Amino acid sequence: MGLFNFFKKKSKKVEIAKDDNNIKAKQGINIKPVISIKTEIINTAHEPDIIPIEKRIKEMKANEAGLYPHEILLLSYAPKYYVEGNSYPGFWWYQYGIKDVDKSLKSLLERGFLKVGSLKSAIEKETSVVLKDLLKANNLKVSGKKAELVQRLLAEVPEEKLKAVFTKYIYELTDTGKEELKEYEYIPYIHRHGIEGLDIYTLSVKMQERTSYSYRDVIWGHLNERSMVHIKNGDYGLYRNCRFSMSEFVKEEGKLENAFSLLAEVIRYDLSGLSNGFDKKFMDIYADGYFPYKGSIVTMAPGITSRVVDYKETKGFSDDELKNKLLEYMSEIRLPFSLFTAAECADIVLMEIHKDEEGLERLYKKAEKRFKKEYVIK
């Protein structure tokens, strides 16, 4: 996982603090204690104030159809919402500053990007349980997939009767709305993926500046730039996270080898002991989080291990073939410091896959002896 948040600036006294809830177990992140070195600056960071949408788009230009990025995003969500009586998720306000989602949807309706849905879509919105109850009440078969249930109701039950039951209609995209959503597909994409430093607004600006590029090329270029900034600043944890995003990104495109080579780099950093702002003068403090294996914050996250297993199975590799492939990629990586050699990292990957805790304990003890000898730590 790595020491990504090793330094926390709080008080003058240098001491070790551990927080088991500092890191979330998501995809490539593991839940482990995070060591922080307290220094003299008080951390006063807090969540930034929410910027209302009116203020956010004040200096922005709408697209040729008169739509702003948040409206494109609304088009992607609209078919999930009823025309009346919705309860909206909090991200519309917290992320985008939209307090009145209904008002924004009505505006899209009035401008011809949305329309009130059909009776069929209203029926499709209901659960299979509700549909089966209605079929049963009308002495009709209740077997089949949901699409069959919907079709049976439309074909066998009078329309007036159905309208009396299904009174809540959802939004549907008009042809114009569909065209806009297709042209600006990168907006819902970046909303769902939350790639480093990009949101629907910043990506829209980049796309306006690079009109001849695909949105995936623009995102890839952004990630490359960010990773270089992180490595230059010595923010190794941020660099690792960026490379992980790049691995996931190219995997979406079916570029399995590229994705795995980046994943191997992520593993190399996870097992290095490097952190944001890493400094060798604090080695005696770092050591507390490095060893032993149980309790170490320098381990592979379960999400990373599962991705390696997926790659191994897809390629039909044996353990030796996987190890050789890992070594091929890991041997090319140059680090300013690492607890383990590339060969040891490959061994750790296989031990994690096979849950060989005894082997892991031995390997970490070997690395601990080497580390303490080199840095004269008692």
mmCIF file of C-alpha atoms in Angstrom:
data_model
loop_
_atom_site.group_PDB
_atom_site.id
_atom_site.type_symbol
_atom_site.label_atom_id
_atom_site.label_comp_id
_atom_site.label_asym_id
_atom_site.label_seq_id
_atom_site.Cartn_x
_atom_site.Cartn_y
_atom_site.Cartn_z
ATOM 1 C CA MET A 1 0.000 0.000 0.000
ATOM 2 C CA GLY A 2 2.795 2.433 0.784
ATOM 3 C CA LEU A 3 3.172 5.335 3.181
ATOM 4 C CA PHE A 4 1.068 7.733 1.179
ATOM 5 C CA ASN A 5 0.088 10.089 3.962
ATOM 6 C CA PHE A 6 3.140 9.648 6.136
ATOM 7 C CA PHE A 7 3.544 13.292 7.084
ATOM 8 C CA LYS A 8 0.737 15.090 8.856
ATOM 9 C CA LYS A 9 1.548 18.612 10.027
ATOM 10 C CA LYS A 10 0.051 19.240 13.427
ATOM 11 C CA SER A 11 2.214 19.999 16.469
ATOM 12 C CA LYS A 12 5.852 20.754 17.226
ATOM 13 C CA LYS A 13 6.670 17.524 19.010
ATOM 14 C CA VAL A 14 7.841 14.611 16.839
ATOM 15 C CA GLU A 15 6.007 11.410 17.689
ATOM 16 C CA ILE A 16 4.200 8.530 16.043
ATOM 17 C CA ALA A 17 0.439 8.467 15.609
ATOM 18 C CA LYS A 18 -1.565 5.622 14.063
ATOM 19 C CA ASP A 19 -5.052 5.832 12.631
ATOM 20 C CA ASP A 20 -6.637 2.621 11.370
ATOM 21 C CA ASN A 21 -9.409 4.517 9.602
ATOM 22 C CA ASN A 22 -7.181 6.869 7.629
ATOM 23 C CA ILE A 23 -7.179 4.773 4.474
ATOM 24 C CA LYS A 24 -10.227 3.281 2.814
ATOM 25 C CA ALA A 25 -10.291 -0.222 1.423
ATOM 26 C CA LYS A 26 -11.137 0.714 -2.134
ATOM 27 C CA GLN A 27 -9.823 -1.033 -5.206
ATOM 28 C CA GLY A 28 -6.095 -0.514 -4.840
ATOM 29 C CA ILE A 29 -6.121 0.891 -1.317
ATOM 30 C CA ASN A 30 -5.629 -1.250 1.774
ATOM 31 C CA ILE A 31 -6.732 -0.590 5.353
ATOM 32 C CA LYS A 32 -3.532 -0.274 7.371
ATOM 33 C CA PRO A 33 -2.240 2.043 10.095
ATOM 34 C CA VAL A 34 -0.827 5.272 8.696
ATOM 35 C CA ILE A 35 2.189 6.690 10.504
ATOM 36 C CA SER A 36 2.354 10.447 10.709
ATOM 37 C CA ILE A 37 5.182 12.653 11.908
ATOM 38 C CA LYS A 38 3.834 15.625 13.807
ATOM 39 C CA THR A 39 5.596 18.924 13.207
ATOM 40 C CA GLU A 40 5.018 22.499 14.238
ATOM 41 C CA ILE A 41 2.355 23.514 11.733
ATOM 42 C CA ILE A 42 -1.290 23.058 12.691
ATOM 43 C CA ASN A 43 -3.454 21.393 10.086
ATOM 44 C CA THR A 44 -6.488 23.607 9.546
ATOM 45 C CA ALA A 45 -7.634 22.003 6.309
ATOM 46 C CA HIS A 46 -11.388 21.736 5.935
ATOM 47 C CA GLU A 47 -13.872 20.970 3.198
ATOM 48 C CA PRO A 48 -14.059 23.917 0.783
ATOM 49 C CA ASP A 49 -17.253 25.901 0.584
ATOM 50 C CA ILE A 50 -19.769 24.719 -1.992
ATOM 51 C CA ILE A 51 -19.915 26.931 -5.073
ATOM 52 C CA PRO A 52 -23.505 27.433 -6.289
ATOM 53 C CA ILE A 53 -23.964 26.465 -9.926
ATOM 54 C CA GLU A 54 -24.950 30.007 -10.900
ATOM 55 C CA LYS A 55 -21.582 31.287 -9.728
ATOM 56 C CA ARG A 56 -19.649 28.334 -11.140
ATOM 57 C CA ILE A 57 -20.857 28.856 -14.710
ATOM 58 C CA LYS A 58 -20.866 32.655 -14.643
ATOM 59 C CA GLU A 59 -17.615 32.899 -16.583
ATOM 60 C CA MET A 60 -18.196 29.752 -18.660
ATOM 61 C CA LYS A 61 -19.493 29.537 -22.198
ATOM 62 C CA ALA A 62 -22.317 27.154 -23.002
ATOM 63 C CA ASN A 63 -21.878 24.783 -25.931
ATOM 64 C CA GLU A 64 -23.507 25.396 -29.307
ATOM 65 C CA ALA A 65 -26.775 23.910 -28.056
ATOM 66 C CA GLY A 66 -26.738 26.231 -25.033
ATOM 67 C CA LEU A 67 -25.848 23.517 -22.521
ATOM 68 C CA TYR A 68 -23.357 23.637 -19.671
ATOM 69 C CA PRO A 69 -21.440 20.560 -18.412
ATOM 70 C CA HIS A 70 -23.779 19.952 -15.470
ATOM 71 C CA GLU A 71 -26.760 19.960 -17.836
ATOM 72 C CA ILE A 72 -25.146 17.287 -20.002
ATOM 73 C CA LEU A 73 -24.648 15.255 -16.837
ATOM 74 C CA LEU A 74 -28.312 15.783 -15.949
ATOM 75 C CA LEU A 75 -29.289 14.378 -19.342
ATOM 76 C CA SER A 76 -27.453 11.161 -18.486
ATOM 77 C CA TYR A 77 -29.356 10.832 -15.202
ATOM 78 C CA ALA A 78 -32.757 12.105 -16.335
ATOM 79 C CA PRO A 79 -34.186 8.695 -17.408
ATOM 80 C CA LYS A 80 -33.753 7.556 -13.796
ATOM 81 C CA TYR A 81 -35.900 10.375 -12.418
ATOM 82 C CA TYR A 82 -39.645 10.869 -12.217
ATOM 83 C CA VAL A 83 -41.180 14.044 -13.602
ATOM 84 C CA GLU A 84 -42.499 14.702 -10.098
ATOM 85 C CA GLY A 85 -41.628 13.499 -6.596
ATOM 86 C CA ASN A 86 -37.922 12.735 -6.742
ATOM 87 C CA SER A 87 -35.394 12.432 -3.958
ATOM 88 C CA TYR A 88 -32.023 13.407 -5.413
ATOM 89 C CA PRO A 89 -28.570 12.201 -4.335
ATOM 90 C CA GLY A 90 -26.426 14.715 -2.484
ATOM 91 C CA PHE A 91 -23.699 14.982 -5.121
ATOM 92 C CA TRP A 92 -25.816 17.381 -7.158
ATOM 93 C CA TRP A 93 -25.334 19.948 -4.405
ATOM 94 C CA TYR A 94 -22.007 18.979 -2.840
ATOM 95 C CA GLN A 95 -20.146 18.418 -6.107
ATOM 96 C CA TYR A 96 -21.950 20.694 -8.509
ATOM 97 C CA GLY A 97 -23.763 23.310 -6.452
ATOM 98 C CA ILE A 98 -27.209 22.477 -7.869
ATOM 99 C CA LYS A 99 -29.753 23.055 -5.141
ATOM 100 C CA ASP A 100 -32.905 22.792 -7.266
ATOM 101 C CA VAL A 101 -32.458 19.754 -9.501
ATOM 102 C CA ASP A 102 -36.145 19.790 -10.451
ATOM 103 C CA LYS A 103 -35.785 23.300 -11.844
ATOM 104 C CA SER A 104 -32.809 22.265 -13.979
ATOM 105 C CA LEU A 105 -34.659 19.217 -15.312
ATOM 106 C CA LYS A 106 -37.729 21.308 -16.148
ATOM 107 C CA SER A 107 -35.472 23.712 -18.041
ATOM 108 C CA LEU A 108 -34.091 20.842 -20.133
ATOM 109 C CA LEU A 109 -37.679 19.695 -20.729
ATOM 110 C CA GLU A 110 -38.782 23.150 -21.888
ATOM 111 C CA ARG A 111 -35.787 23.491 -24.223
ATOM 112 C CA GLY A 112 -36.522 20.207 -25.972
ATOM 113 C CA PHE A 113 -33.714 18.007 -24.626
ATOM 114 C CA LEU A 114 -36.099 15.949 -22.494
ATOM 115 C CA LYS A 115 -39.684 14.818 -22.782
ATOM 116 C CA VAL A 116 -42.212 13.215 -20.457
ATOM 117 C CA GLY A 117 -41.845 9.475 -20.729
ATOM 118 C CA SER A 118 -44.360 7.013 -22.100
ATOM 119 C CA LEU A 119 -46.673 4.674 -20.230
ATOM 120 C CA LYS A 120 -44.296 1.862 -21.206
ATOM 121 C CA SER A 121 -41.301 3.541 -19.532
ATOM 122 C CA ALA A 122 -43.410 4.180 -16.414
ATOM 123 C CA ILE A 123 -44.215 0.473 -16.248
ATOM 124 C CA GLU A 124 -40.583 -0.474 -16.870
ATOM 125 C CA LYS A 125 -39.552 1.701 -13.934
ATOM 126 C CA GLU A 126 -41.531 -0.503 -11.517
ATOM 127 C CA THR A 127 -40.155 -3.694 -9.948
ATOM 128 C CA SER A 128 -40.965 -7.163 -11.258
ATOM 129 C CA VAL A 129 -42.827 -7.862 -8.007
ATOM 130 C CA VAL A 130 -45.280 -5.003 -8.688
ATOM 131 C CA LEU A 131 -45.740 -6.091 -12.290
ATOM 132 C CA LYS A 132 -46.414 -9.696 -11.299
ATOM 133 C CA ASP A 133 -48.992 -8.595 -8.712
ATOM 134 C CA LEU A 134 -50.834 -6.636 -11.374
ATOM 135 C CA LEU A 135 -50.677 -9.525 -13.839
ATOM 136 C CA LYS A 136 -51.999 -11.884 -11.184
ATOM 137 C CA ALA A 137 -54.826 -9.485 -10.358
ATOM 138 C CA ASN A 138 -55.799 -9.593 -14.033
ATOM 139 C CA ASN A 139 -55.588 -13.393 -14.236
ATOM 140 C CA LEU A 140 -52.520 -13.290 -16.490
ATOM 141 C CA LYS A 141 -49.334 -15.362 -16.456
ATOM 142 C CA VAL A 142 -46.618 -14.084 -14.131
ATOM 143 C CA SER A 143 -43.703 -16.055 -15.584
ATOM 144 C CA GLY A 144 -40.924 -14.637 -17.741
ATOM 145 C CA LYS A 145 -38.317 -11.883 -17.697
ATOM 146 C CA LYS A 146 -39.215 -8.319 -16.802
ATOM 147 C CA ALA A 147 -39.399 -7.219 -20.437
ATOM 148 C CA GLU A 148 -41.953 -9.990 -21.056
ATOM 149 C CA LEU A 149 -44.015 -8.904 -18.056
ATOM 150 C CA VAL A 150 -44.104 -5.328 -19.342
ATOM 151 C CA GLN A 151 -45.115 -6.420 -22.838
ATOM 152 C CA ARG A 152 -47.835 -8.706 -21.449
ATOM 153 C CA LEU A 153 -49.344 -5.875 -19.420
ATOM 154 C CA LEU A 154 -49.340 -3.523 -22.391
ATOM 155 C CA ALA A 155 -50.898 -6.148 -24.639
ATOM 156 C CA GLU A 156 -53.501 -7.625 -22.264
ATOM 157 C CA VAL A 157 -54.551 -4.887 -19.825
ATOM 158 C CA PRO A 158 -56.605 -1.891 -21.032
ATOM 159 C CA GLU A 159 -54.573 1.336 -21.308
ATOM 160 C CA GLU A 160 -56.972 3.266 -19.060
ATOM 161 C CA LYS A 161 -56.534 0.691 -16.331
ATOM 162 C CA LEU A 162 -52.755 0.833 -16.631
ATOM 163 C CA LYS A 163 -52.756 4.645 -16.525
ATOM 164 C CA ALA A 164 -54.777 4.534 -13.330
ATOM 165 C CA VAL A 165 -52.110 2.337 -11.727
ATOM 166 C CA PHE A 166 -48.916 3.801 -13.204
ATOM 167 C CA THR A 167 -49.255 7.500 -12.525
ATOM 168 C CA LYS A 168 -45.574 8.386 -12.079
ATOM 169 C CA TYR A 169 -43.833 9.098 -15.348
ATOM 170 C CA ILE A 170 -40.106 9.403 -15.892
ATOM 171 C CA TYR A 171 -38.095 11.644 -18.166
ATOM 172 C CA GLU A 172 -36.930 10.441 -21.550
ATOM 173 C CA LEU A 173 -34.303 11.925 -23.850
ATOM 174 C CA THR A 174 -35.460 13.503 -27.074
ATOM 175 C CA ASP A 175 -33.416 12.899 -30.221
ATOM 176 C CA THR A 176 -31.701 16.240 -29.586
ATOM 177 C CA GLY A 177 -30.908 15.220 -26.026
ATOM 178 C CA LYS A 178 -29.471 11.903 -27.230
ATOM 179 C CA GLU A 179 -27.237 13.688 -29.738
ATOM 180 C CA GLU A 180 -25.873 16.048 -27.082
ATOM 181 C CA LEU A 181 -25.201 13.204 -24.655
ATOM 182 C CA LYS A 182 -23.412 11.230 -27.361
ATOM 183 C CA GLU A 183 -21.231 14.181 -28.398
ATOM 184 C CA TYR A 184 -20.285 14.981 -24.805
ATOM 185 C CA GLU A 185 -20.028 11.422 -23.468
ATOM 186 C CA TYR A 186 -16.856 12.358 -21.585
ATOM 187 C CA ILE A 187 -18.901 14.358 -19.053
ATOM 188 C CA PRO A 188 -20.759 11.401 -17.473
ATOM 189 C CA TYR A 189 -17.561 9.378 -17.859
ATOM 190 C CA ILE A 190 -15.412 11.726 -15.778
ATOM 191 C CA HIS A 191 -18.227 12.126 -13.243
ATOM 192 C CA ARG A 192 -18.286 8.361 -12.674
ATOM 193 C CA HIS A 193 -14.522 7.873 -12.613
ATOM 194 C CA GLY A 194 -13.257 10.972 -10.802
ATOM 195 C CA ILE A 195 -9.786 10.834 -12.356
ATOM 196 C CA GLU A 196 -7.136 12.879 -10.584
ATOM 197 C CA GLY A 197 -7.690 16.625 -10.771
ATOM 198 C CA LEU A 198 -10.417 16.346 -13.390
ATOM 199 C CA ASP A 199 -14.121 16.989 -13.084
ATOM 200 C CA ILE A 200 -16.828 17.772 -15.625
ATOM 201 C CA TYR A 201 -15.741 21.421 -15.781
ATOM 202 C CA THR A 202 -11.957 21.089 -15.984
ATOM 203 C CA LEU A 203 -12.198 18.312 -18.560
ATOM 204 C CA SER A 204 -14.631 20.399 -20.622
ATOM 205 C CA VAL A 205 -12.104 23.239 -20.682
ATOM 206 C CA LYS A 206 -9.335 20.854 -21.772
ATOM 207 C CA MET A 207 -11.559 19.478 -24.519
ATOM 208 C CA GLN A 208 -12.267 22.994 -25.773
ATOM 209 C CA GLU A 209 -8.519 23.620 -25.931
ATOM 210 C CA ARG A 210 -7.797 20.353 -27.755
ATOM 211 C CA THR A 211 -10.657 20.057 -30.230
ATOM 212 C CA SER A 212 -8.799 17.620 -32.495
ATOM 213 C CA TYR A 213 -8.178 15.099 -29.695
ATOM 214 C CA SER A 214 -10.450 12.379 -28.335
ATOM 215 C CA TYR A 215 -11.401 12.735 -24.692
ATOM 216 C CA ARG A 216 -9.447 9.596 -23.834
ATOM 217 C CA ASP A 217 -6.294 11.067 -25.356
ATOM 218 C CA VAL A 218 -6.827 14.239 -23.352
ATOM 219 C CA ILE A 219 -7.305 12.290 -20.105
ATOM 220 C CA TRP A 220 -4.233 10.142 -20.811
ATOM 221 C CA GLY A 221 -2.140 13.247 -21.454
ATOM 222 C CA HIS A 222 -3.389 14.773 -18.212
ATOM 223 C CA LEU A 223 -2.471 11.676 -16.203
ATOM 224 C CA ASN A 224 0.986 11.589 -17.746
ATOM 225 C CA GLU A 225 1.555 15.230 -16.846
ATOM 226 C CA ARG A 226 0.330 14.746 -13.287
ATOM 227 C CA SER A 227 2.497 11.673 -12.707
ATOM 228 C CA MET A 228 5.593 13.584 -13.827
ATOM 229 C CA VAL A 229 4.749 16.461 -11.480
ATOM 230 C CA HIS A 230 4.357 14.051 -8.555
ATOM 231 C CA ILE A 231 7.649 12.280 -9.168
ATOM 232 C CA LYS A 232 9.458 15.595 -9.574
ATOM 233 C CA ASN A 233 8.054 16.798 -6.239
ATOM 234 C CA GLY A 234 8.952 13.567 -4.481
ATOM 235 C CA ASP A 235 5.291 12.756 -3.834
ATOM 236 C CA TYR A 236 5.725 9.038 -4.412
ATOM 237 C CA GLY A 237 2.337 8.046 -3.027
ATOM 238 C CA LEU A 238 0.540 10.455 -5.354
ATOM 239 C CA TYR A 239 2.668 9.201 -8.232
ATOM 240 C CA ARG A 240 1.712 5.619 -7.392
ATOM 241 C CA ASN A 241 -1.988 6.501 -7.280
ATOM 242 C CA CYS A 242 -1.719 8.261 -10.631
ATOM 243 C CA ARG A 243 -0.055 5.239 -12.230
ATOM 244 C CA PHE A 244 -2.796 3.040 -10.787
ATOM 245 C CA SER A 245 -5.402 5.277 -12.473
ATOM 246 C CA MET A 246 -3.460 4.935 -15.724
ATOM 247 C CA SER A 247 -3.452 1.152 -15.393
ATOM 248 C CA GLU A 248 -7.216 1.065 -14.896
ATOM 249 C CA PHE A 249 -7.696 3.514 -17.759
ATOM 250 C CA VAL A 250 -5.857 1.473 -20.396
ATOM 251 C CA LYS A 251 -7.440 -1.743 -19.113
ATOM 252 C CA GLU A 252 -10.801 -0.255 -20.114
ATOM 253 C CA GLU A 253 -9.444 -0.083 -23.655
ATOM 254 C CA GLY A 254 -8.472 -3.757 -23.611
ATOM 255 C CA LYS A 255 -4.725 -3.011 -23.456
ATOM 256 C CA LEU A 256 -3.972 -5.778 -20.987
ATOM 257 C CA GLU A 257 -0.171 -5.720 -21.226
ATOM 258 C CA ASN A 258 0.054 -1.962 -20.837
ATOM 259 C CA ALA A 259 -2.285 -2.144 -17.877
ATOM 260 C CA PHE A 260 -0.240 -4.888 -16.222
ATOM 261 C CA SER A 261 3.091 -3.138 -16.755
ATOM 262 C CA LEU A 262 1.672 -0.113 -14.933
ATOM 263 C CA LEU A 263 0.247 -2.368 -12.231
ATOM 264 C CA ALA A 264 3.691 -3.910 -11.732
ATOM 265 C CA GLU A 265 5.042 -0.399 -11.199
ATOM 266 C CA VAL A 266 2.296 0.273 -8.655
ATOM 267 C CA ILE A 267 3.269 -2.887 -6.760
ATOM 268 C CA ARG A 268 6.934 -1.878 -6.829
ATOM 269 C CA TYR A 269 6.029 1.440 -5.185
ATOM 270 C CA ASP A 270 3.622 -0.217 -2.743
ATOM 271 C CA LEU A 271 6.442 -2.432 -1.503
ATOM 272 C CA SER A 272 9.150 0.221 -1.562
ATOM 273 C CA GLY A 273 8.407 2.084 1.673
ATOM 274 C CA LEU A 274 8.400 5.401 -0.202
ATOM 275 C CA SER A 275 5.871 8.038 0.790
ATOM 276 C CA ASN A 276 4.914 11.590 -0.093
ATOM 277 C CA GLY A 277 7.793 13.801 1.053
ATOM 278 C CA PHE A 278 9.969 10.776 1.865
ATOM 279 C CA ASP A 279 13.208 11.702 3.670
ATOM 280 C CA LYS A 280 15.901 9.231 4.731
ATOM 281 C CA LYS A 281 16.650 11.185 7.886
ATOM 282 C CA PHE A 282 13.439 9.763 9.359
ATOM 283 C CA MET A 283 14.336 6.120 8.774
ATOM 284 C CA ASP A 284 14.199 5.245 12.469
ATOM 285 C CA ILE A 285 10.601 6.449 12.583
ATOM 286 C CA TYR A 286 9.613 4.836 9.313
ATOM 287 C CA ALA A 287 10.907 1.480 10.576
ATOM 288 C CA ASP A 288 8.027 1.265 13.044
ATOM 289 C CA GLY A 289 5.574 1.006 10.140
ATOM 290 C CA TYR A 290 7.685 -1.175 7.883
ATOM 291 C CA PHE A 291 8.082 -4.298 10.023
ATOM 292 C CA PRO A 292 7.021 -6.960 10.873
ATOM 293 C CA TYR A 293 4.781 -8.259 8.072
ATOM 294 C CA LYS A 294 1.712 -8.368 10.302
ATOM 295 C CA GLY A 295 0.872 -4.731 10.938
ATOM 296 C CA SER A 296 3.152 -3.424 8.186
ATOM 297 C CA ILE A 297 1.863 -0.602 6.047
ATOM 298 C CA VAL A 298 4.183 -1.643 3.234
ATOM 299 C CA THR A 299 2.087 -4.418 1.742
ATOM 300 C CA MET A 300 -0.071 -5.190 -1.281
ATOM 301 C CA ALA A 301 -3.687 -4.114 -1.115
ATOM 302 C CA PRO A 302 -6.251 -6.905 -1.729
ATOM 303 C CA GLY A 303 -7.551 -5.003 -4.761
ATOM 304 C CA ILE A 304 -4.112 -5.090 -6.344
ATOM 305 C CA THR A 305 -3.657 -8.801 -5.604
ATOM 306 C CA SER A 306 -7.011 -9.605 -7.216
ATOM 307 C CA ARG A 307 -6.011 -7.700 -10.355
ATOM 308 C CA VAL A 308 -2.796 -9.704 -10.603
ATOM 309 C CA VAL A 309 -4.803 -12.927 -10.251
ATOM 310 C CA ASP A 310 -7.164 -11.785 -13.021
ATOM 311 C CA TYR A 311 -4.190 -11.106 -15.296
ATOM 312 C CA LYS A 312 -2.592 -14.484 -14.449
ATOM 313 C CA GLU A 313 -5.794 -16.369 -15.216
ATOM 314 C CA THR A 314 -6.476 -14.426 -18.409
ATOM 315 C CA LYS A 315 -2.982 -15.183 -19.707
ATOM 316 C CA GLY A 316 -3.065 -18.765 -18.418
ATOM 317 C CA PHE A 317 0.277 -18.236 -16.673
ATOM 318 C CA SER A 318 1.943 -20.574 -14.234
ATOM 319 C CA ASP A 319 3.497 -19.077 -11.098
ATOM 320 C CA ASP A 320 6.926 -19.059 -12.760
ATOM 321 C CA GLU A 321 5.583 -17.336 -15.866
ATOM 322 C CA LEU A 322 3.878 -14.690 -13.755
ATOM 323 C CA LYS A 323 7.054 -14.144 -11.737
ATOM 324 C CA ASN A 324 9.105 -13.730 -14.903
ATOM 325 C CA LYS A 325 6.618 -11.226 -16.297
ATOM 326 C CA LEU A 326 6.666 -9.232 -13.040
ATOM 327 C CA LEU A 327 10.464 -9.225 -13.044
ATOM 328 C CA GLU A 328 10.510 -8.087 -16.673
ATOM 329 C CA TYR A 329 8.552 -4.965 -15.760
ATOM 330 C CA MET A 330 9.829 -4.370 -12.221
ATOM 331 C CA SER A 331 13.513 -4.604 -13.146
ATOM 332 C CA GLU A 332 13.130 -1.533 -15.357
ATOM 333 C CA ILE A 333 11.919 0.638 -12.455
ATOM 334 C CA ARG A 334 14.481 2.818 -10.682
ATOM 335 C CA LEU A 335 13.607 3.903 -7.140
ATOM 336 C CA PRO A 336 15.457 6.227 -4.742
ATOM 337 C CA PHE A 337 14.806 3.690 -1.976
ATOM 338 C CA SER A 338 13.169 0.290 -1.625
ATOM 339 C CA LEU A 339 12.774 -2.188 1.210
ATOM 340 C CA PHE A 340 12.721 -5.062 -1.260
ATOM 341 C CA THR A 341 14.514 -5.994 -4.466
ATOM 342 C CA ALA A 342 12.510 -6.529 -7.647
ATOM 343 C CA ALA A 343 12.885 -10.311 -7.223
ATOM 344 C CA GLU A 344 11.622 -10.104 -3.631
ATOM 345 C CA CYS A 345 8.651 -8.025 -4.768
ATOM 346 C CA ALA A 346 7.751 -10.712 -7.301
ATOM 347 C CA ASP A 347 8.030 -13.333 -4.552
ATOM 348 C CA ILE A 348 5.774 -11.272 -2.288
ATOM 349 C CA VAL A 349 3.134 -11.105 -5.030
ATOM 350 C CA LEU A 350 3.060 -14.897 -5.322
ATOM 351 C CA MET A 351 3.034 -15.333 -1.539
ATOM 352 C CA GLU A 352 0.087 -12.936 -1.257
ATOM 353 C CA ILE A 353 -1.777 -14.830 -3.964
ATOM 354 C CA HIS A 354 -1.234 -18.138 -2.153
ATOM 355 C CA LYS A 355 -1.702 -16.592 1.318
ATOM 356 C CA ASP A 356 1.722 -17.824 2.396
ATOM 357 C CA GLU A 357 2.016 -15.816 5.629
ATOM 358 C CA GLU A 358 4.961 -17.828 6.924
ATOM 359 C CA GLY A 359 6.934 -17.069 3.782
ATOM 360 C CA LEU A 360 5.965 -13.399 4.021
ATOM 361 C CA GLU A 361 7.048 -13.197 7.654
ATOM 362 C CA ARG A 362 10.447 -14.679 6.755
ATOM 363 C CA LEU A 363 10.960 -12.343 3.828
ATOM 364 C CA TYR A 364 10.014 -9.259 5.884
ATOM 365 C CA LYS A 365 12.393 -10.352 8.678
ATOM 366 C CA LYS A 366 15.181 -10.701 6.125
ATOM 367 C CA ALA A 367 14.449 -7.211 4.811
ATOM 368 C CA GLU A 368 14.302 -5.856 8.378
ATOM 369 C CA LYS A 369 17.783 -7.171 9.211
ATOM 370 C CA ARG A 370 19.167 -5.670 6.008
ATOM 371 C CA PHE A 371 17.408 -2.364 6.669
ATOM 372 C CA LYS A 372 18.603 -2.040 10.259
ATOM 373 C CA LYS A 373 22.160 -2.916 9.301
ATOM 374 C CA GLU A 374 22.256 -0.364 6.510
ATOM 375 C CA TYR A 375 20.650 2.441 8.514
ATOM 376 C CA VAL A 376 22.167 1.491 11.901
ATOM 377 C CA ILE A 377 18.836 1.147 13.646
ATOM 378 C CA LYS A 378 18.685 -0.777 16.923
#
